[in-house]
Amino acid sequence: QLQAFGGGLVQPGDSLRLSCSASGRIAGFAGMGWFRQAPEKEREWVSCLSTSDGSTITADSVKDRFAISRDNAENMVHLQMNSLQSSDTAVYYCAADRVRHCITFLTTTPDYWGQGTQVTVSS
């Protein structure tokens, strides 16, 4: 039900926008967000939003550079990533839950996942 795309190979300092396409209306999900997993590291939560009011939360480690947004008309959620660093290299996953809101993504696993899109930041 979720498809993530937009990853690629970029240089440090570049920007990239990831997109997550939902098969139905994103309003059908209580929360939608992004996680990432770097090589040999645990998966970590990056950012999420609650579809009911559009409120967002972003991890402290990236909040000055990343921003999540939604496009209700296109049933998509985006992650704008600026000033990318090598430490941002990871597979990025879109996730959603029909019942649990954004704040729960920090500690629980959403029910729905996209296939992941690779982001590589390298000079």
Tab-separated table of N, CA and C in Angstrom:
chain	number	residue	atom	x	y	z
A	1	GLN	N	0.811	-1.199	0.000
A	1	GLN	CA	0.000	0.000	0.000
A	1	GLN	C	0.853	1.260	0.000
A	2	LEU	N	2.135	1.102	0.318
A	2	LEU	CA	3.032	2.248	0.341
A	2	LEU	C	4.192	2.010	-0.610
A	3	GLN	N	4.570	3.036	-1.310
A	3	GLN	CA	5.709	2.925	-2.217
A	3	GLN	C	6.588	4.156	-2.035
A	4	ALA	N	7.825	3.921	-1.659
A	4	ALA	CA	8.777	5.006	-1.457
A	4	ALA	C	9.680	5.138	-2.669
A	5	PHE	N	9.992	6.359	-3.021
A	5	PHE	CA	10.906	6.591	-4.137
A	5	PHE	C	11.560	7.958	-3.976
A	6	GLY	N	12.573	8.196	-4.814
A	6	GLY	CA	13.259	9.480	-4.787
A	6	GLY	C	14.690	9.427	-4.288
A	7	GLY	N	15.125	8.265	-3.842
A	7	GLY	CA	16.493	8.140	-3.375
A	7	GLY	C	17.489	8.245	-4.511
A	8	GLY	N	18.754	8.256	-4.147
A	8	GLY	CA	19.789	8.325	-5.159
A	8	GLY	C	21.142	8.596	-4.558
A	9	LEU	N	22.106	8.821	-5.426
A	9	LEU	CA	23.477	9.137	-5.028
A	9	LEU	C	23.678	10.645	-5.154
A	10	VAL	N	24.023	11.268	-4.055
A	10	VAL	CA	24.245	12.710	-4.058
A	10	VAL	C	25.536	13.014	-3.319
A	11	GLN	N	25.990	14.254	-3.466
A	11	GLN	CA	27.200	14.687	-2.786
A	11	GLN	C	26.856	15.372	-1.476
A	12	PRO	N	27.796	15.409	-0.557
A	12	PRO	CA	27.559	16.132	0.703
A	12	PRO	C	27.131	17.568	0.436
A	13	GLY	N	26.116	18.002	1.158
A	13	GLY	CA	25.601	19.344	0.977
A	13	GLY	C	24.425	19.434	0.022
A	14	ASP	N	24.200	18.390	-0.737
A	14	ASP	CA	23.091	18.377	-1.688
A	14	ASP	C	21.763	18.163	-0.978
A	15	SER	N	20.696	18.340	-1.744
A	15	SER	CA	19.347	18.108	-1.247
A	15	SER	C	18.698	16.973	-2.038
A	16	LEU	N	17.711	16.371	-1.399
A	16	LEU	CA	16.978	15.282	-2.024
A	16	LEU	C	15.577	15.277	-1.433
A	17	ARG	N	14.605	14.944	-2.239
A	17	ARG	CA	13.247	14.810	-1.719
A	17	ARG	C	12.745	13.399	-1.953
A	18	LEU	N	12.416	12.738	-0.869
A	18	LEU	CA	11.816	11.421	-0.936
A	18	LEU	C	10.300	11.554	-0.951
A	19	SER	N	9.673	10.620	-1.629
A	19	SER	CA	8.222	10.616	-1.696
A	19	SER	C	7.683	9.252	-1.335
A	20	CYS	N	6.526	9.252	-0.710
A	20	CYS	CA	5.852	8.023	-0.350
A	20	CYS	C	4.442	8.096	-0.903
A	21	SER	N	4.144	7.172	-1.787
A	21	SER	CA	2.836	7.136	-2.398
A	21	SER	C	1.984	6.082	-1.714
A	22	ALA	N	0.782	6.490	-1.318
A	22	ALA	CA	-0.156	5.563	-0.691
A	22	ALA	C	-1.194	5.120	-1.712
A	23	SER	N	-1.611	3.878	-1.602
A	23	SER	CA	-2.578	3.357	-2.563
A	23	SER	C	-3.961	3.942	-2.364
A	24	GLY	N	-4.226	4.429	-1.158
A	24	GLY	CA	-5.516	5.058	-0.896
A	24	GLY	C	-5.311	6.437	-0.326
A	25	ARG	N	-6.361	7.018	0.182
A	25	ARG	CA	-6.257	8.345	0.767
A	25	ARG	C	-5.379	8.294	2.011
A	26	ILE	N	-4.468	9.249	2.122
A	26	ILE	CA	-3.600	9.238	3.303
A	26	ILE	C	-4.394	9.541	4.565
A	27	ALA	N	-5.571	10.108	4.398
A	27	ALA	CA	-6.422	10.343	5.559
A	27	ALA	C	-6.874	9.030	6.188
A	28	GLY	N	-6.721	7.938	5.440
A	28	GLY	CA	-7.061	6.643	5.979
A	28	GLY	C	-6.031	6.120	6.972
A	29	PHE	N	-4.915	6.810	7.050
A	29	PHE	CA	-3.880	6.471	8.019
A	29	PHE	C	-3.865	7.531	9.121
A	30	ALA	N	-3.697	7.095	10.338
A	30	ALA	CA	-3.596	8.040	11.444
A	30	ALA	C	-2.238	8.713	11.457
A	31	GLY	N	-1.215	7.948	11.179
A	31	GLY	CA	0.129	8.492	11.163
A	31	GLY	C	0.915	7.958	9.984
A	32	MET	N	1.788	8.800	9.444
A	32	MET	CA	2.685	8.389	8.371
A	32	MET	C	4.056	8.962	8.667
A	33	GLY	N	5.086	8.227	8.270
A	33	GLY	CA	6.404	8.735	8.589
A	33	GLY	C	7.519	8.047	7.849
A	34	TRP	N	8.724	8.412	8.232
A	34	TRP	CA	9.934	7.879	7.609
A	34	TRP	C	10.878	7.316	8.669
A	35	PHE	N	11.464	6.188	8.310
A	35	PHE	CA	12.507	5.571	9.096
A	35	PHE	C	13.701	5.378	8.172
A	36	ARG	N	14.837	5.100	8.758
A	36	ARG	CA	15.996	4.789	7.935
A	36	ARG	C	16.863	3.757	8.627
A	37	GLN	N	17.606	3.034	7.809
A	37	GLN	CA	18.525	2.050	8.352
A	37	GLN	C	19.826	2.121	7.585
A	38	ALA	N	20.870	2.500	8.293
A	38	ALA	CA	22.197	2.566	7.714
A	38	ALA	C	22.845	1.189	7.811
A	39	PRO	N	23.850	0.940	6.992
A	39	PRO	CA	24.528	-0.347	7.020
A	39	PRO	C	25.035	-0.690	8.417
A	40	GLU	N	24.727	-1.876	8.862
A	40	GLU	CA	25.188	-2.400	10.141
A	40	GLU	C	24.680	-1.589	11.339
A	41	LYS	N	23.582	-0.885	11.152
A	41	LYS	CA	22.999	-0.123	12.259
A	41	LYS	C	21.528	-0.482	12.423
A	42	GLU	N	21.006	-0.169	13.582
A	42	GLU	CA	19.595	-0.394	13.836
A	42	GLU	C	18.754	0.597	13.042
A	43	ARG	N	17.550	0.183	12.729
A	43	ARG	CA	16.617	1.098	12.086
A	43	ARG	C	16.278	2.229	13.049
A	44	GLU	N	16.181	3.446	12.531
A	44	GLU	CA	15.848	4.575	13.381
A	44	GLU	C	14.721	5.393	12.767
A	45	TRP	N	13.916	5.922	13.634
A	45	TRP	CA	12.829	6.798	13.217
A	45	TRP	C	13.399	8.155	12.817
A	46	VAL	N	12.868	8.748	11.754
A	46	VAL	CA	13.364	10.027	11.245
A	46	VAL	C	12.337	11.149	11.438
A	47	SER	N	11.140	10.911	10.942
A	47	SER	CA	10.141	11.977	10.996
A	47	SER	C	8.764	11.384	10.749
A	48	CYS	N	7.732	12.061	11.245
A	48	CYS	CA	6.384	11.566	11.006
A	48	CYS	C	5.383	12.700	11.110
A	49	LEU	N	4.192	12.425	10.627
A	49	LEU	CA	3.112	13.397	10.753
A	49	LEU	C	1.811	12.690	11.058
A	50	SER	N	0.947	13.422	11.707
A	50	SER	CA	-0.392	12.923	11.976
A	50	SER	C	-1.326	13.490	10.920
A	51	THR	N	-2.033	12.632	10.233
A	51	THR	CA	-2.846	13.092	9.109
A	51	THR	C	-4.075	13.878	9.552
A	52	SER	N	-4.477	13.713	10.786
A	52	SER	CA	-5.687	14.403	11.253
A	52	SER	C	-5.494	15.912	11.313
A	53	ASP	N	-4.312	16.338	11.739
A	53	ASP	CA	-4.087	17.779	11.861
A	53	ASP	C	-2.810	18.263	11.192
A	54	GLY	N	-2.062	17.328	10.599
A	54	GLY	CA	-0.846	17.713	9.902
A	54	GLY	C	0.338	17.998	10.806
A	55	SER	N	0.179	17.762	12.104
A	55	SER	CA	1.292	18.019	13.015
A	55	SER	C	2.441	17.064	12.710
A	56	THR	N	3.641	17.542	12.916
A	56	THR	CA	4.823	16.753	12.579
A	56	THR	C	5.797	16.679	13.743
A	57	ILE	N	6.596	15.650	13.713
A	57	ILE	CA	7.702	15.499	14.644
A	57	ILE	C	8.887	15.000	13.832
A	58	THR	N	10.065	15.566	14.120
A	58	THR	CA	11.274	15.164	13.414
A	58	THR	C	12.377	14.929	14.427
A	59	ALA	N	13.167	13.915	14.193
A	59	ALA	CA	14.250	13.567	15.107
A	59	ALA	C	15.208	14.742	15.277
A	60	ASP	N	15.675	14.926	16.476
A	60	ASP	CA	16.588	16.030	16.775
A	60	ASP	C	17.822	16.010	15.879
A	61	SER	N	18.268	14.800	15.537
A	61	SER	CA	19.503	14.673	14.765
A	61	SER	C	19.397	15.251	13.363
A	62	VAL	N	18.171	15.408	12.847
A	62	VAL	CA	18.000	15.899	11.481
A	62	VAL	C	17.005	17.046	11.362
A	63	LYS	N	16.411	17.493	12.448
A	63	LYS	CA	15.304	18.440	12.348
A	63	LYS	C	15.684	19.774	11.745
A	64	ASP	N	16.955	20.129	11.788
A	64	ASP	CA	17.379	21.392	11.169
A	64	ASP	C	17.584	21.252	9.671
A	65	ARG	N	17.512	20.020	9.176
A	65	ARG	CA	17.802	19.787	7.767
A	65	ARG	C	16.684	19.049	7.018
A	66	PHE	N	15.896	18.292	7.745
A	66	PHE	CA	14.845	17.487	7.123
A	66	PHE	C	13.469	18.046	7.474
A	67	ALA	N	12.533	17.888	6.547
A	67	ALA	CA	11.164	18.314	6.807
A	67	ALA	C	10.192	17.376	6.112
A	68	ILE	N	9.191	16.951	6.846
A	68	ILE	CA	8.165	16.073	6.290
A	68	ILE	C	6.954	16.911	5.907
A	69	SER	N	6.290	16.516	4.842
A	69	SER	CA	5.093	17.233	4.416
A	69	SER	C	4.149	16.249	3.740
A	70	ARG	N	2.941	16.701	3.494
A	70	ARG	CA	1.965	15.818	2.857
A	70	ARG	C	1.308	16.525	1.688
A	71	ASP	N	0.810	15.725	0.785
A	71	ASP	CA	0.042	16.218	-0.349
A	71	ASP	C	-1.228	15.386	-0.397
A	72	ASN	N	-2.277	15.907	0.184
A	72	ASN	CA	-3.519	15.139	0.271
A	72	ASN	C	-4.096	14.825	-1.112
A	73	ALA	N	-3.958	15.747	-2.018
A	73	ALA	CA	-4.529	15.553	-3.355
A	73	ALA	C	-3.863	14.393	-4.081
A	74	GLU	N	-2.566	14.238	-3.846
A	74	GLU	CA	-1.816	13.186	-4.526
A	74	GLU	C	-1.633	11.948	-3.657
A	75	ASN	N	-2.170	11.990	-2.427
A	75	ASN	CA	-2.007	10.873	-1.489
A	75	ASN	C	-0.542	10.523	-1.300
A	76	MET	N	0.241	11.558	-1.033
A	76	MET	CA	1.673	11.357	-0.879
A	76	MET	C	2.207	12.091	0.338
A	77	VAL	N	3.278	11.544	0.871
A	77	VAL	CA	4.025	12.180	1.940
A	77	VAL	C	5.458	12.330	1.453
A	78	HIS	N	6.043	13.477	1.724
A	78	HIS	CA	7.399	13.752	1.255
A	78	HIS	C	8.351	13.966	2.423
A	79	LEU	N	9.605	13.715	2.160
A	79	LEU	CA	10.655	14.044	3.130
A	79	LEU	C	11.699	14.865	2.385
A	80	GLN	N	11.728	16.145	2.672
A	80	GLN	CA	12.723	17.024	2.084
A	80	GLN	C	13.983	16.972	2.924
A	81	MET	N	15.080	16.614	2.301
A	81	MET	CA	16.342	16.472	3.017
A	81	MET	C	17.349	17.455	2.422
A	82	ASN	N	17.814	18.353	3.243
A	82	ASN	CA	18.777	19.368	2.807
A	82	ASN	C	20.114	19.163	3.519
A	83	SER	N	21.142	19.753	2.956
A	83	SER	CA	22.480	19.687	3.552
A	83	SER	C	22.843	18.259	3.939
A	84	LEU	N	22.678	17.368	3.010
A	84	LEU	CA	22.908	15.957	3.300
A	84	LEU	C	24.358	15.692	3.670
A	85	GLN	N	24.518	14.750	4.585
A	85	GLN	CA	25.830	14.370	5.082
A	85	GLN	C	26.037	12.880	4.845
A	86	SER	N	27.273	12.466	4.897
A	86	SER	CA	27.564	11.046	4.670
A	86	SER	C	26.843	10.172	5.692
A	87	SER	N	26.627	10.722	6.877
A	87	SER	CA	25.940	9.958	7.922
A	87	SER	C	24.459	9.752	7.620
A	88	ASP	N	23.949	10.437	6.599
A	88	ASP	CA	22.550	10.247	6.195
A	88	ASP	C	22.397	9.072	5.234
A	89	THR	N	23.487	8.493	4.829
A	89	THR	CA	23.430	7.338	3.937
A	89	THR	C	22.696	6.192	4.610
A	90	ALA	N	21.651	5.731	3.957
A	90	ALA	CA	20.813	4.684	4.538
A	90	ALA	C	19.732	4.307	3.540
A	91	VAL	N	19.046	3.225	3.850
A	91	VAL	CA	17.804	2.918	3.153
A	91	VAL	C	16.687	3.598	3.928
A	92	TYR	N	15.892	4.375	3.243
A	92	TYR	CA	14.810	5.118	3.869
A	92	TYR	C	13.483	4.420	3.582
A	93	TYR	N	12.725	4.223	4.636
A	93	TYR	CA	11.448	3.519	4.531
A	93	TYR	C	10.303	4.443	4.917
A	94	CYS	N	9.265	4.355	4.124
A	94	CYS	CA	8.023	5.018	4.461
A	94	CYS	C	7.177	4.041	5.272
A	95	ALA	N	6.499	4.546	6.276
A	95	ALA	CA	5.673	3.691	7.107
A	95	ALA	C	4.385	4.414	7.495
A	96	ALA	N	3.381	3.636	7.819
A	96	ALA	CA	2.101	4.237	8.181
A	96	ALA	C	1.324	3.306	9.092
A	97	ASP	N	0.371	3.885	9.783
A	97	ASP	CA	-0.480	3.098	10.657
A	97	ASP	C	-1.888	3.682	10.628
A	98	ARG	N	-2.865	2.813	10.558
A	98	ARG	CA	-4.243	3.292	10.454
A	98	ARG	C	-4.813	3.738	11.792
A	99	VAL	N	-4.194	3.289	12.850
A	99	VAL	CA	-4.753	3.576	14.179
A	99	VAL	C	-3.823	4.461	15.005
A	100	ARG	N	-2.558	4.135	14.982
A	100	ARG	CA	-1.614	4.834	15.847
A	100	ARG	C	-1.105	6.115	15.189
A	101	HIS	N	-1.054	7.146	15.983
A	101	HIS	CA	-0.624	8.454	15.505
A	101	HIS	C	0.890	8.579	15.523
A	102	CYS	N	1.332	9.676	14.954
A	102	CYS	CA	2.758	9.943	14.740
A	102	CYS	C	3.591	9.707	15.986
A	103	ILE	N	3.175	10.225	17.105
A	103	ILE	CA	4.002	10.183	18.306
A	103	ILE	C	4.346	8.743	18.682
A	104	THR	N	3.494	7.802	18.365
A	104	THR	CA	3.757	6.412	18.725
A	104	THR	C	4.875	5.807	17.886
A	105	PHE	N	5.185	6.413	16.752
A	105	PHE	CA	6.225	5.877	15.874
A	105	PHE	C	7.603	5.914	16.541
A	106	LEU	N	7.737	6.735	17.552
A	106	LEU	CA	9.034	6.833	18.224
A	106	LEU	C	9.345	5.575	19.014
A	107	THR	N	8.302	4.859	19.408
A	107	THR	CA	8.521	3.711	20.276
A	107	THR	C	7.869	2.419	19.792
A	108	THR	N	6.999	2.510	18.798
A	108	THR	CA	6.344	1.303	18.299
A	108	THR	C	6.549	1.186	16.792
A	109	THR	N	6.221	0.029	16.277
A	109	THR	CA	6.413	-0.246	14.851
A	109	THR	C	5.103	-0.077	14.099
A	110	PRO	N	5.044	0.840	13.146
A	110	PRO	CA	3.817	0.990	12.344
A	110	PRO	C	3.482	-0.295	11.600
A	111	ASP	N	2.235	-0.423	11.221
A	111	ASP	CA	1.790	-1.658	10.577
A	111	ASP	C	2.157	-1.771	9.101
A	112	TYR	N	2.248	-0.641	8.418
A	112	TYR	CA	2.457	-0.676	6.976
A	112	TYR	C	3.809	-0.067	6.598
A	113	TRP	N	4.482	-0.741	5.656
A	113	TRP	CA	5.819	-0.302	5.246
A	113	TRP	C	5.955	-0.312	3.733
A	114	GLY	N	6.682	0.656	3.235
A	114	GLY	CA	7.066	0.657	1.843
A	114	GLY	C	8.320	-0.164	1.663
A	115	GLN	N	8.779	-0.275	0.439
A	115	GLN	CA	9.898	-1.162	0.129
A	115	GLN	C	11.260	-0.547	0.412
A	116	GLY	N	11.329	0.746	0.673
A	116	GLY	CA	12.613	1.380	0.953
A	116	GLY	C	13.251	1.967	-0.287
A	117	THR	N	13.928	3.067	-0.083
A	117	THR	CA	14.661	3.706	-1.175
A	117	THR	C	16.041	4.096	-0.661
A	118	GLN	N	17.059	3.788	-1.444
A	118	GLN	CA	18.444	3.990	-1.008
A	118	GLN	C	18.866	5.438	-1.192
A	119	VAL	N	19.441	5.997	-0.155
A	119	VAL	CA	20.052	7.322	-0.234
A	119	VAL	C	21.525	7.158	0.090
A	120	THR	N	22.377	7.566	-0.822
A	120	THR	CA	23.814	7.486	-0.628
A	120	THR	C	24.404	8.871	-0.785
A	121	VAL	N	25.097	9.307	0.255
A	121	VAL	CA	25.729	10.621	0.231
A	121	VAL	C	27.227	10.393	0.236
A	122	SER	N	27.847	10.743	-0.879
A	122	SER	CA	29.272	10.473	-1.021
A	122	SER	C	29.890	11.440	-2.011
A	123	SER	N	31.127	11.817	-1.725
A	123	SER	CA	31.844	12.687	-2.651
A	123	SER	C	32.636	11.855	-3.648
